[in-house]
PDB file of N, CA and C in Angstrom:
ATOM      1  N   UNK A 675       1.051  -1.312  -0.043  1.00 95.00           N
ATOM      2  CA  UNK A 675      -0.016  -0.015   0.040  1.00 95.00           C
ATOM      3  C   UNK A 675       0.793   1.261  -0.166  1.00 95.00           C
ATOM      4  N   UNK A 676       0.232   2.275  -0.685  1.00 96.00           N
ATOM      5  CA  UNK A 676       1.231   3.483  -0.733  1.00 96.00           C
ATOM      6  C   UNK A 676       0.804   4.435   0.582  1.00 96.00           C
ATOM      7  N   UNK A 677       1.801   5.113   1.191  1.00 95.00           N
ATOM      8  CA  UNK A 677       1.796   5.783   2.619  1.00 95.00           C
ATOM      9  C   UNK A 677       0.757   6.970   2.475  1.00 95.00           C
ATOM     10  N   UNK A 678       0.381   7.209   1.126  1.00 94.00           N
ATOM     11  CA  UNK A 678      -0.837   8.179   1.113  1.00 94.00           C
ATOM     12  C   UNK A 678      -2.015   7.707   1.634  1.00 94.00           C
ATOM     13  N   UNK A 679      -2.267   6.350   1.409  1.00 95.00           N
ATOM     14  CA  UNK A 679      -4.048   5.448   1.973  1.00 95.00           C
ATOM     15  C   UNK A 679      -3.476   5.000   3.448  1.00 95.00           C
ATOM     16  N   UNK A 680      -2.062   5.474   4.243  1.00 94.00           N
ATOM     17  CA  UNK A 680      -2.232   4.848   5.416  1.00 94.00           C
ATOM     18  C   UNK A 680      -3.587   5.337   6.373  1.00 94.00           C
ATOM     19  N   UNK A 681      -3.586   4.395   7.572  1.00 94.00           N
ATOM     20  CA  UNK A 681      -4.411   4.923   8.203  1.00 94.00           C
ATOM     21  C   UNK A 681      -3.699   5.730   9.577  1.00 94.00           C
ATOM     22  N   UNK A 682      -4.472   6.420  10.200  1.00 92.00           N
ATOM     23  CA  UNK A 682      -3.851   7.063  11.222  1.00 92.00           C
ATOM     24  C   UNK A 682      -3.464   6.450  12.750  1.00 92.00           C
ATOM     25  N   UNK A 683      -2.339   6.502  13.275  1.00 89.00           N
ATOM     26  CA  UNK A 683      -2.007   5.774  14.422  1.00 89.00           C
ATOM     27  C   UNK A 683      -1.817   4.223  14.213  1.00 89.00           C
ATOM     28  N   UNK A 684      -1.446   3.804  13.038  1.00 91.00           N
ATOM     29  CA  UNK A 684      -1.413   2.459  12.692  1.00 91.00           C
ATOM     30  C   UNK A 684       0.426   2.453  12.441  1.00 91.00           C
ATOM     31  N   UNK A 685       1.087   1.724  12.998  1.00 91.00           N
ATOM     32  CA  UNK A 685       2.528   1.145  12.759  1.00 91.00           C
ATOM     33  C   UNK A 685       2.584   0.803  11.252  1.00 91.00           C
ATOM     34  N   UNK A 686       3.456   1.225  10.606  1.00 95.00           N
ATOM     35  CA  UNK A 686       4.033   0.856   9.498  1.00 95.00           C
ATOM     36  C   UNK A 686       5.389   0.504   9.264  1.00 95.00           C
ATOM     37  N   UNK A 687       5.793   0.068   8.350  1.00 94.00           N
ATOM     38  CA  UNK A 687       7.190  -0.277   8.131  1.00 94.00           C
ATOM     39  C   UNK A 687       7.535   0.022   6.360  1.00 94.00           C
ATOM     40  N   UNK A 688       8.495   1.017   6.195  1.00 96.00           N
ATOM     41  CA  UNK A 688       8.519   1.432   5.149  1.00 96.00           C
ATOM     42  C   UNK A 688       8.950   0.065   4.015  1.00 96.00           C
ATOM     43  N   UNK A 689       8.809  -0.192   2.640  1.00 96.00           N
ATOM     44  CA  UNK A 689       8.902  -1.598   2.184  1.00 96.00           C
ATOM     45  C   UNK A 689       9.937  -0.554   0.922  1.00 96.00           C
ATOM     46  N   UNK A 690       9.363   0.379   0.453  1.00 97.00           N
ATOM     47  CA  UNK A 690      10.107   0.958  -0.659  1.00 97.00           C
ATOM     48  C   UNK A 690       9.951   2.161  -0.982  1.00 97.00           C
ATOM     49  N   UNK A 691      11.107   3.213  -1.405  1.00 97.00           N
ATOM     50  CA  UNK A 691      10.942   4.379  -1.867  1.00 97.00           C
ATOM     51  C   UNK A 691      11.248   4.973  -3.386  1.00 97.00           C
ATOM     52  N   UNK A 692      10.058   5.226  -4.256  1.00 96.00           N
ATOM     53  CA  UNK A 692      10.106   5.136  -5.331  1.00 96.00           C
ATOM     54  C   UNK A 692      10.386   6.646  -6.029  1.00 96.00           C
ATOM     55  N   UNK A 693      11.614   7.504  -5.399  1.00 96.00           N
ATOM     56  CA  UNK A 693      12.194   8.722  -6.027  1.00 96.00           C
ATOM     57  C   UNK A 693      13.373   8.297  -6.253  1.00 96.00           C
ATOM     58  N   UNK A 694      13.880   9.763  -7.068  1.00 96.00           N
ATOM     59  CA  UNK A 694      15.224   9.888  -7.523  1.00 96.00           C
ATOM     60  C   UNK A 694      16.264   9.848  -6.476  1.00 96.00           C
ATOM     61  N   UNK A 695      17.290   9.459  -6.659  1.00 95.00           N
ATOM     62  CA  UNK A 695      18.378   9.017  -5.569  1.00 95.00           C
ATOM     63  C   UNK A 695      18.508  10.113  -4.921  1.00 95.00           C
ATOM     64  N   UNK A 696      18.846  11.428  -5.466  1.00 96.00           N
ATOM     65  CA  UNK A 696      18.806  12.702  -4.423  1.00 96.00           C
ATOM     66  C   UNK A 696      17.859  12.886  -3.428  1.00 96.00           C
ATOM     67  N   UNK A 697      16.420  12.777  -4.087  1.00 95.00           N
ATOM     68  CA  UNK A 697      15.099  12.744  -2.951  1.00 95.00           C
ATOM     69  C   UNK A 697      15.514  11.805  -2.094  1.00 95.00           C
ATOM     70  N   UNK A 698      15.887  10.530  -2.259  1.00 95.00           N
ATOM     71  CA  UNK A 698      16.079   9.312  -1.275  1.00 95.00           C
ATOM     72  C   UNK A 698      17.189   9.849  -0.369  1.00 95.00           C
ATOM     73  N   UNK A 699      18.119  10.451  -0.863  1.00 96.00           N
ATOM     74  CA  UNK A 699      19.221  10.775   0.175  1.00 96.00           C
ATOM     75  C   UNK A 699      18.666  11.842   1.159  1.00 96.00           C
ATOM     76  N   UNK A 700      17.983  12.538   0.731  1.00 96.00           N
ATOM     77  CA  UNK A 700      17.484  13.845   1.254  1.00 96.00           C
ATOM     78  C   UNK A 700      16.464  13.223   2.509  1.00 96.00           C
ATOM     79  N   UNK A 701      15.446  11.941   1.843  1.00 95.00           N
ATOM     80  CA  UNK A 701      14.540  11.658   3.153  1.00 95.00           C
ATOM     81  C   UNK A 701      15.789  10.458   3.778  1.00 95.00           C
ATOM     82  N   UNK A 702      16.616  10.089   3.525  1.00 95.00           N
ATOM     83  CA  UNK A 702      17.546   9.200   4.461  1.00 95.00           C
ATOM     84  C   UNK A 702      18.019  10.140   5.546  1.00 95.00           C
ATOM     85  N   UNK A 703      18.544  11.252   5.216  1.00 95.00           N
ATOM     86  CA  UNK A 703      19.138  12.480   6.171  1.00 95.00           C
ATOM     87  C   UNK A 703      17.981  12.643   7.241  1.00 95.00           C
ATOM     88  N   UNK A 704      16.748  12.660   6.914  1.00 94.00           N
ATOM     89  CA  UNK A 704      15.599  12.751   7.790  1.00 94.00           C
ATOM     90  C   UNK A 704      15.333  11.575   8.389  1.00 94.00           C
ATOM     91  N   UNK A 705      15.603  10.507   8.202  1.00 93.00           N
ATOM     92  CA  UNK A 705      15.717   9.224   8.900  1.00 93.00           C
ATOM     93  C   UNK A 705      14.510   8.254   8.361  1.00 93.00           C
ATOM     94  N   UNK A 706      14.100   8.794   7.241  1.00 95.00           N
ATOM     95  CA  UNK A 706      13.014   7.928   6.119  1.00 95.00           C
ATOM     96  C   UNK A 706      14.104   6.903   5.329  1.00 95.00           C
ATOM     97  N   UNK A 707      13.745   5.624   5.827  1.00 95.00           N
ATOM     98  CA  UNK A 707      14.542   4.770   4.943  1.00 95.00           C
ATOM     99  C   UNK A 707      13.764   3.280   5.010  1.00 95.00           C
ATOM    100  N   UNK A 708      14.163   2.510   3.729  1.00 95.00           N
ATOM    101  CA  UNK A 708      13.544   1.270   3.770  1.00 95.00           C
ATOM    102  C   UNK A 708      13.773   0.445   5.169  1.00 95.00           C
ATOM    103  N   UNK A 709      12.551  -0.084   5.662  1.00 93.00           N
ATOM    104  CA  UNK A 709      12.813  -1.035   6.796  1.00 93.00           C
ATOM    105  C   UNK A 709      12.401   0.096   8.051  1.00 93.00           C
ATOM    106  N   UNK A 710      12.304   1.164   8.020  1.00 93.00           N
ATOM    107  CA  UNK A 710      12.028   2.028   9.395  1.00 93.00           C
ATOM    108  C   UNK A 710      10.876   2.107   9.490  1.00 93.00           C
ATOM    109  N   UNK A 711      10.183   2.120  10.825  1.00 92.00           N
ATOM    110  CA  UNK A 711       8.749   2.291  11.034  1.00 92.00           C
ATOM    111  C   UNK A 711       8.605   3.795  11.485  1.00 92.00           C
ATOM    112  N   UNK A 712       7.198   3.756  11.043  1.00 94.00           N
ATOM    113  CA  UNK A 712       6.502   5.110  11.301  1.00 94.00           C
ATOM    114  C   UNK A 712       5.285   5.046  11.438  1.00 94.00           C
ATOM    115  N   UNK A 713       4.630   6.062  12.009  1.00 94.00           N
ATOM    116  CA  UNK A 713       2.911   6.327  11.889  1.00 94.00           C
ATOM    117  C   UNK A 713       2.542   7.279  11.490  1.00 94.00           C
ATOM    118  N   UNK A 714       1.553   7.510  10.581  1.00 95.00           N
ATOM    119  CA  UNK A 714       0.830   8.845  10.433  1.00 95.00           C
ATOM    120  C   UNK A 714       0.018   9.259  11.692  1.00 95.00           C
ATOM    121  N   UNK A 715       0.456  10.376  11.699  1.00 94.00           N
ATOM    122  CA  UNK A 715      -0.409  11.015  13.094  1.00 94.00           C
ATOM    123  C   UNK A 715      -1.356  12.268  12.622  1.00 94.00           C
ATOM    124  N   UNK A 716      -1.543  12.766  11.493  1.00 94.00           N
ATOM    125  CA  UNK A 716      -2.182  13.564  11.015  1.00 94.00           C
ATOM    126  C   UNK A 716      -2.396  13.397   9.398  1.00 94.00           C
ATOM    127  N   UNK A 717      -3.468  13.823   8.948  1.00 95.00           N
ATOM    128  CA  UNK A 717      -3.498  13.667   7.348  1.00 95.00           C
ATOM    129  C   UNK A 717      -4.707  14.249   6.952  1.00 95.00           C
ATOM    130  N   UNK A 718      -4.363  14.816   5.837  1.00 94.00           N
ATOM    131  CA  UNK A 718      -5.485  15.491   4.790  1.00 94.00           C
ATOM    132  C   UNK A 718      -5.166  14.661   3.652  1.00 94.00           C
ATOM    133  N   UNK A 719      -6.320  15.059   2.442  1.00 91.00           N
ATOM    134  CA  UNK A 719      -6.334  14.496   1.509  1.00 91.00           C
ATOM    135  C   UNK A 719      -5.140  14.517   0.562  1.00 91.00           C
ATOM    136  N   UNK A 720      -4.304  15.556   0.691  1.00 93.00           N
ATOM    137  CA  UNK A 720      -3.198  16.232   0.061  1.00 93.00           C
ATOM    138  C   UNK A 720      -1.720  16.025   0.726  1.00 93.00           C
ATOM    139  N   UNK A 721      -1.779  15.824   1.962  1.00 95.00           N
ATOM    140  CA  UNK A 721      -0.617  15.779   2.658  1.00 95.00           C
ATOM    141  C   UNK A 721      -0.644  14.663   4.164  1.00 95.00           C
ATOM    142  N   UNK A 722       0.434  14.757   4.947  1.00 96.00           N
ATOM    143  CA  UNK A 722       0.294  13.707   5.921  1.00 96.00           C
ATOM    144  C   UNK A 722       1.442  14.222   7.009  1.00 96.00           C
ATOM    145  N   UNK A 723       1.348  14.111   8.278  1.00 96.00           N
ATOM    146  CA  UNK A 723       2.511  14.318   9.490  1.00 96.00           C
ATOM    147  C   UNK A 723       2.613  12.850   9.797  1.00 96.00           C
ATOM    148  N   UNK A 724       3.961  12.666   9.528  1.00 95.00           N
ATOM    149  CA  UNK A 724       4.704  11.463  10.081  1.00 95.00           C
ATOM    150  C   UNK A 724       5.392  11.166  11.562  1.00 95.00           C
ATOM    151  N   UNK A 725       5.214  10.656  12.373  1.00 93.00           N
ATOM    152  CA  UNK A 725       5.863  10.269  13.366  1.00 93.00           C
ATOM    153  C   UNK A 725       7.080   9.303  13.101  1.00 93.00           C
ATOM    154  N   UNK A 726       8.010   9.687  13.256  1.00 91.00           N
ATOM    155  CA  UNK A 726       9.350   8.891  12.977  1.00 91.00           C
ATOM    156  C   UNK A 726      10.311   8.918  13.742  1.00 91.00           C
ATOM    157  N   UNK A 727      10.297   8.146  14.689  1.00 85.00           N
ATOM    158  CA  UNK A 727      11.240   8.051  15.946  1.00 85.00           C
ATOM    159  C   UNK A 727      10.645   9.060  16.451  1.00 85.00           C
ATOM    160  N   UNK A 728      11.433   9.933  17.028  1.00 83.00           N
ATOM    161  CA  UNK A 728      10.909  11.215  17.980  1.00 83.00           C
ATOM    162  C   UNK A 728      10.695  12.482  17.056  1.00 83.00           C
ATOM    163  N   UNK A 729      10.726  12.346  15.667  1.00 89.00           N
ATOM    164  CA  UNK A 729      10.437  13.346  15.030  1.00 89.00           C
ATOM    165  C   UNK A 729       9.388  13.515  14.125  1.00 89.00           C
ATOM    166  N   UNK A 730       8.811  14.493  14.053  1.00 94.00           N
ATOM    167  CA  UNK A 730       7.226  14.522  13.214  1.00 94.00           C
ATOM    168  C   UNK A 730       7.914  15.297  11.703  1.00 94.00           C
ATOM    169  N   UNK A 731       7.438  14.708  10.784  1.00 95.00           N
ATOM    170  CA  UNK A 731       7.841  14.953   9.613  1.00 95.00           C
ATOM    171  C   UNK A 731       6.626  15.148   8.475  1.00 95.00           C
ATOM    172  N   UNK A 732       6.419  16.090   7.848  1.00 96.00           N
ATOM    173  CA  UNK A 732       5.564  16.651   7.267  1.00 96.00           C
ATOM    174  C   UNK A 732       5.384  16.382   5.539  1.00 96.00           C
ATOM    175  N   UNK A 733       4.649  15.759   4.972  1.00 96.00           N
ATOM    176  CA  UNK A 733       5.021  15.544   3.459  1.00 96.00           C
ATOM    177  C   UNK A 733       3.805  15.809   2.837  1.00 96.00           C
ATOM    178  N   UNK A 734       3.941  16.107   1.307  1.00 95.00           N
ATOM    179  CA  UNK A 734       2.825  16.164   0.661  1.00 95.00           C
ATOM    180  C   UNK A 734       2.594  14.978  -0.210  1.00 95.00           C
ATOM    181  N   UNK A 735       1.570  15.059  -1.173  1.00 96.00           N
ATOM    182  CA  UNK A 735       1.097  13.832  -1.851  1.00 96.00           C
ATOM    183  C   UNK A 735       2.323  13.384  -2.892  1.00 96.00           C
ATOM    184  N   UNK A 736       2.681  14.214  -3.523  1.00 95.00           N
ATOM    185  CA  UNK A 736       4.073  13.456  -4.422  1.00 95.00           C
ATOM    186  C   UNK A 736       4.959  12.754  -3.814  1.00 95.00           C
ATOM    187  N   UNK A 737       5.268  13.275  -2.582  1.00 96.00           N
ATOM    188  CA  UNK A 737       5.850  12.110  -1.543  1.00 96.00           C
ATOM    189  C   UNK A 737       5.451  11.022  -1.081  1.00 96.00           C
ATOM    190  N   UNK A 738       4.259  11.196  -0.647  1.00 96.00           N
ATOM    191  CA  UNK A 738       3.514   9.889  -0.028  1.00 96.00           C
ATOM    192  C   UNK A 738       3.078   9.055  -1.070  1.00 96.00           C
ATOM    193  N   UNK A 739       2.703   9.384  -2.354  1.00 96.00           N
ATOM    194  CA  UNK A 739       2.467   8.328  -3.295  1.00 96.00           C
ATOM    195  C   UNK A 739       3.811   7.468  -3.693  1.00 96.00           C
ATOM    196  N   UNK A 740       4.910   8.065  -3.518  1.00 97.00           N
ATOM    197  CA  UNK A 740       6.020   7.353  -3.839  1.00 97.00           C
ATOM    198  C   UNK A 740       6.324   6.246  -2.643  1.00 97.00           C
ATOM    199  N   UNK A 741       5.778   6.179  -1.598  1.00 97.00           N
ATOM    200  CA  UNK A 741       6.596   5.522  -0.802  1.00 97.00           C
ATOM    201  C   UNK A 741       5.543   4.324  -0.125  1.00 97.00           C
ATOM    202  N   UNK A 742       6.084   3.069  -0.444  1.00 97.00           N
ATOM    203  CA  UNK A 742       5.202   1.898  -0.097  1.00 97.00           C
ATOM    204  C   UNK A 742       5.265   1.315   1.159  1.00 97.00           C
ATOM    205  N   UNK A 743       4.275   1.306   2.165  1.00 97.00           N
ATOM    206  CA  UNK A 743       4.717   0.496   3.226  1.00 97.00           C
ATOM    207  C   UNK A 743       3.778  -0.678   3.732  1.00 97.00           C
ATOM    208  N   UNK A 744       3.751  -1.212   4.838  1.00 95.00           N
ATOM    209  CA  UNK A 744       3.141  -2.372   5.242  1.00 95.00           C
ATOM    210  C   UNK A 744       2.888  -1.992   6.505  1.00 95.00           C
ATOM    211  N   UNK A 745       1.692  -2.873   6.892  1.00 94.00           N
ATOM    212  CA  UNK A 745       1.362  -2.760   8.261  1.00 94.00           C
ATOM    213  C   UNK A 745       2.351  -3.447   8.999  1.00 94.00           C
ATOM    214  N   UNK A 746       2.592  -2.990  10.325  1.00 88.00           N
ATOM    215  CA  UNK A 746       3.430  -3.737  11.175  1.00 88.00           C
ATOM    216  C   UNK A 746       2.669  -4.608  12.119  1.00 88.00           C
ATOM    217  N   UNK A 747       2.991  -5.407  12.458  1.00 77.00           N
ATOM    218  CA  UNK A 747       2.196  -6.666  13.472  1.00 77.00           C
ATOM    219  C   UNK A 747       3.029  -6.637  14.735  1.00 77.00           C
ATOM    220  N   UNK A 748       2.711  -5.551  15.702  1.00 64.00           N
ATOM    221  CA  UNK A 748       4.011  -5.828  16.696  1.00 64.00           C
ATOM    222  C   UNK A 748       3.023  -5.742  18.005  1.00 64.00           C
ATOM    223  N   UNK A 749       3.378  -6.369  18.888  1.00 60.00           N
ATOM    224  CA  UNK A 749       2.950  -6.209  20.256  1.00 60.00           C
ATOM    225  C   UNK A 749       3.576  -5.562  21.165  1.00 60.00           C
ATOM    226  N   UNK A 750       3.030  -4.339  21.508  1.00 61.00           N
ATOM    227  CA  UNK A 750       3.639  -3.575  22.520  1.00 61.00           C
ATOM    228  C   UNK A 750       3.294  -3.711  23.814  1.00 61.00           C
ATOM    229  N   UNK A 751       4.576  -4.064  24.865  1.00 67.00           N
ATOM    230  CA  UNK A 751       4.384  -4.599  26.029  1.00 67.00           C
ATOM    231  C   UNK A 751       3.963  -2.997  26.950  1.00 67.00           C
ATOM    232  N   UNK A 752       2.949  -2.922  27.784  1.00 73.00           N
ATOM    233  CA  UNK A 752       2.804  -1.930  28.502  1.00 73.00           C
ATOM    234  C   UNK A 752       3.518  -2.001  30.125  1.00 73.00           C
ATOM    235  N   UNK A 753       4.193  -1.300  30.446  1.00 77.00           N
ATOM    236  CA  UNK A 753       5.235  -0.953  31.861  1.00 77.00           C
ATOM    237  C   UNK A 753       5.134   0.264  32.416  1.00 77.00           C
ATOM    238  N   UNK A 754       5.292   0.328  33.774  1.00 79.00           N
ATOM    239  CA  UNK A 754       5.161   1.412  34.259  1.00 79.00           C
ATOM    240  C   UNK A 754       6.515   2.135  33.829  1.00 79.00           C
ATOM    241  N   UNK A 755       6.452   3.539  33.924  1.00 79.00           N
ATOM    242  CA  UNK A 755       7.867   4.464  33.384  1.00 79.00           C
ATOM    243  C   UNK A 755       9.035   3.851  34.460  1.00 79.00           C
ATOM    244  N   UNK A 756       8.525   3.785  35.746  1.00 82.00           N
ATOM    245  CA  UNK A 756       9.562   3.607  36.972  1.00 82.00           C
ATOM    246  C   UNK A 756      10.363   2.285  36.402  1.00 82.00           C
ATOM    247  N   UNK A 757      10.124   1.296  35.563  1.00 85.00           N
ATOM    248  CA  UNK A 757      10.781   0.247  35.136  1.00 85.00           C
ATOM    249  C   UNK A 757      11.317   0.595  33.959  1.00 85.00           C
ATOM    250  N   UNK A 758      11.448   1.690  33.601  1.00 83.00           N
ATOM    251  CA  UNK A 758      12.383   1.815  32.395  1.00 83.00           C
ATOM    252  C   UNK A 758      13.919   2.201  33.024  1.00 83.00           C
ATOM    253  N   UNK A 759      14.808   1.530  32.476  1.00 86.00           N
ATOM    254  CA  UNK A 759      16.259   1.845  32.652  1.00 86.00           C
ATOM    255  C   UNK A 759      16.606   3.309  32.138  1.00 86.00           C
ATOM    256  N   UNK A 760      17.735   3.682  32.636  1.00 88.00           N
ATOM    257  CA  UNK A 760      18.371   4.861  31.854  1.00 88.00           C
ATOM    258  C   UNK A 760      18.762   4.388  30.711  1.00 88.00           C
ATOM    259  N   UNK A 761      18.174   5.391  29.637  1.00 84.00           N
ATOM    260  CA  UNK A 761      18.933   5.432  28.283  1.00 84.00           C
ATOM    261  C   UNK A 761      17.517   4.630  27.300  1.00 84.00           C
ATOM    262  N   UNK A 762      16.788   4.027  27.989  1.00 80.00           N
ATOM    263  CA  UNK A 762      15.636   3.311  27.181  1.00 80.00           C
ATOM    264  C   UNK A 762      14.790   4.128  26.896  1.00 80.00           C
ATOM    265  N   UNK A 763      13.737   4.273  25.758  1.00 77.00           N
ATOM    266  CA  UNK A 763      13.064   4.878  25.373  1.00 77.00           C
ATOM    267  C   UNK A 763      11.470   4.325  25.163  1.00 77.00           C
ATOM    268  N   UNK A 764      10.736   5.059  25.240  1.00 74.00           N
ATOM    269  CA  UNK A 764       8.920   4.509  25.358  1.00 74.00           C
ATOM    270  C   UNK A 764       8.339   5.277  24.920  1.00 74.00           C
ATOM    271  N   UNK A 765       6.958   4.762  24.297  1.00 70.00           N
ATOM    272  CA  UNK A 765       6.030   5.455  23.611  1.00 70.00           C
ATOM    273  C   UNK A 765       4.951   5.873  24.928  1.00 70.00           C
ATOM    274  N   UNK A 766       4.425   6.857  25.257  1.00 72.00           N
ATOM    275  CA  UNK A 766       3.641   6.946  26.062  1.00 72.00           C
ATOM    276  C   UNK A 766       2.122   6.921  25.864  1.00 72.00           C
ATOM    277  N   UNK A 767       1.696   5.516  25.972  1.00 66.00           N
ATOM    278  CA  UNK A 767       0.166   5.566  25.516  1.00 66.00           C
ATOM    279  C   UNK A 767      -0.789   5.925  26.247  1.00 66.00           C
ATOM    280  N   UNK A 768      -0.881   6.381  27.496  1.00 68.00           N
ATOM    281  CA  UNK A 768      -1.582   7.123  28.525  1.00 68.00           C
ATOM    282  C   UNK A 768      -1.291   7.252  29.652  1.00 68.00           C
ATOM    283  N   UNK A 769      -1.894   8.278  30.283  1.00 70.00           N
ATOM    284  CA  UNK A 769      -1.369   8.734  31.720  1.00 70.00           C
ATOM    285  C   UNK A 769      -2.166   8.423  32.686  1.00 70.00           C
ATOM    286  N   UNK A 770      -2.269   7.530  33.607  1.00 66.00           N
ATOM    287  CA  UNK A 770      -3.222   7.111  34.519  1.00 66.00           C
ATOM    288  C   UNK A 770      -2.636   7.410  35.825  1.00 66.00           C
ATOM    289  N   UNK A 771      -3.498   7.897  36.656  1.00 68.00           N
ATOM    290  CA  UNK A 771      -3.515   8.449  38.336  1.00 68.00           C
ATOM    291  C   UNK A 771      -4.436   7.480  39.067  1.00 68.00           C
ATOM    292  N   UNK A 772      -3.460   6.987  40.418  1.00 64.00           N
ATOM    293  CA  UNK A 772      -4.090   6.491  41.392  1.00 64.00           C
ATOM    294  C   UNK A 772      -4.545   7.206  42.768  1.00 64.00           C
ATOM    295  N   UNK A 773      -5.835   7.422  42.533  1.00 66.00           N
ATOM    296  CA  UNK A 773      -6.248   8.662  43.942  1.00 66.00           C
ATOM    297  C   UNK A 773      -6.304   7.721  45.044  1.00 66.00           C
ATOM    298  N   UNK A 774      -5.706   8.321  46.146  1.00 66.00           N
ATOM    299  CA  UNK A 774      -5.643   7.851  47.503  1.00 66.00           C
ATOM    300  C   UNK A 774      -6.834   7.966  48.189  1.00 66.00           C
ATOM    301  N   UNK A 775      -7.413   7.083  48.917  1.00 62.00           N
ATOM    302  CA  UNK A 775      -8.350   7.108  49.729  1.00 62.00           C
ATOM    303  C   UNK A 775      -7.921   7.772  51.143  1.00 62.00           C
ATOM    304  N   UNK A 776      -8.535   8.877  51.481  1.00 63.00           N
ATOM    305  CA  UNK A 776      -8.382   9.487  52.824  1.00 63.00           C
ATOM    306  C   UNK A 776      -9.345   9.185  53.672  1.00 63.00           C
ATOM    307  N   UNK A 777      -9.394   7.725  54.026  1.00 57.00           N
ATOM    308  CA  UNK A 777     -10.703   7.881  54.884  1.00 57.00           C
ATOM    309  C   UNK A 777      -9.938   7.682  56.362  1.00 57.00           C
ATOM    310  N   UNK A 778     -10.858   8.322  57.174  1.00 58.00           N
ATOM    311  CA  UNK A 778     -10.387   8.280  58.681  1.00 58.00           C
ATOM    312  C   UNK A 778     -11.315   7.033  59.636  1.00 58.00           C
ATOM    313  N   UNK A 779     -10.743   6.336  60.536  1.00 53.00           N
ATOM    314  CA  UNK A 779     -11.583   5.810  61.359  1.00 53.00           C
ATOM    315  C   UNK A 779     -11.711   6.361  62.649  1.00 53.00           C
TER     316      UNK A 779
END
């Protein structure tokens, strides 16, 4: 499937990029290479904003039509942030708070 047809917040892996070598080199410098994972985080009919690692990149239809992707099937383990080791990275899926009960007996 081409990236222009990608669904929001779905992980994809880049299969091919059908652009001239100079354009591919520029995308590579931005981190967009074959095999890389990405997500479409915002989309119009003529453009999209992609989340690529920790960067947001915007592309128009002329680029998105030339990038072929496949949906990634990956399971994401949910762990508390307190269990992350120094240097590890994580995607924050949600922030939850526990309310302490202040009951007096």
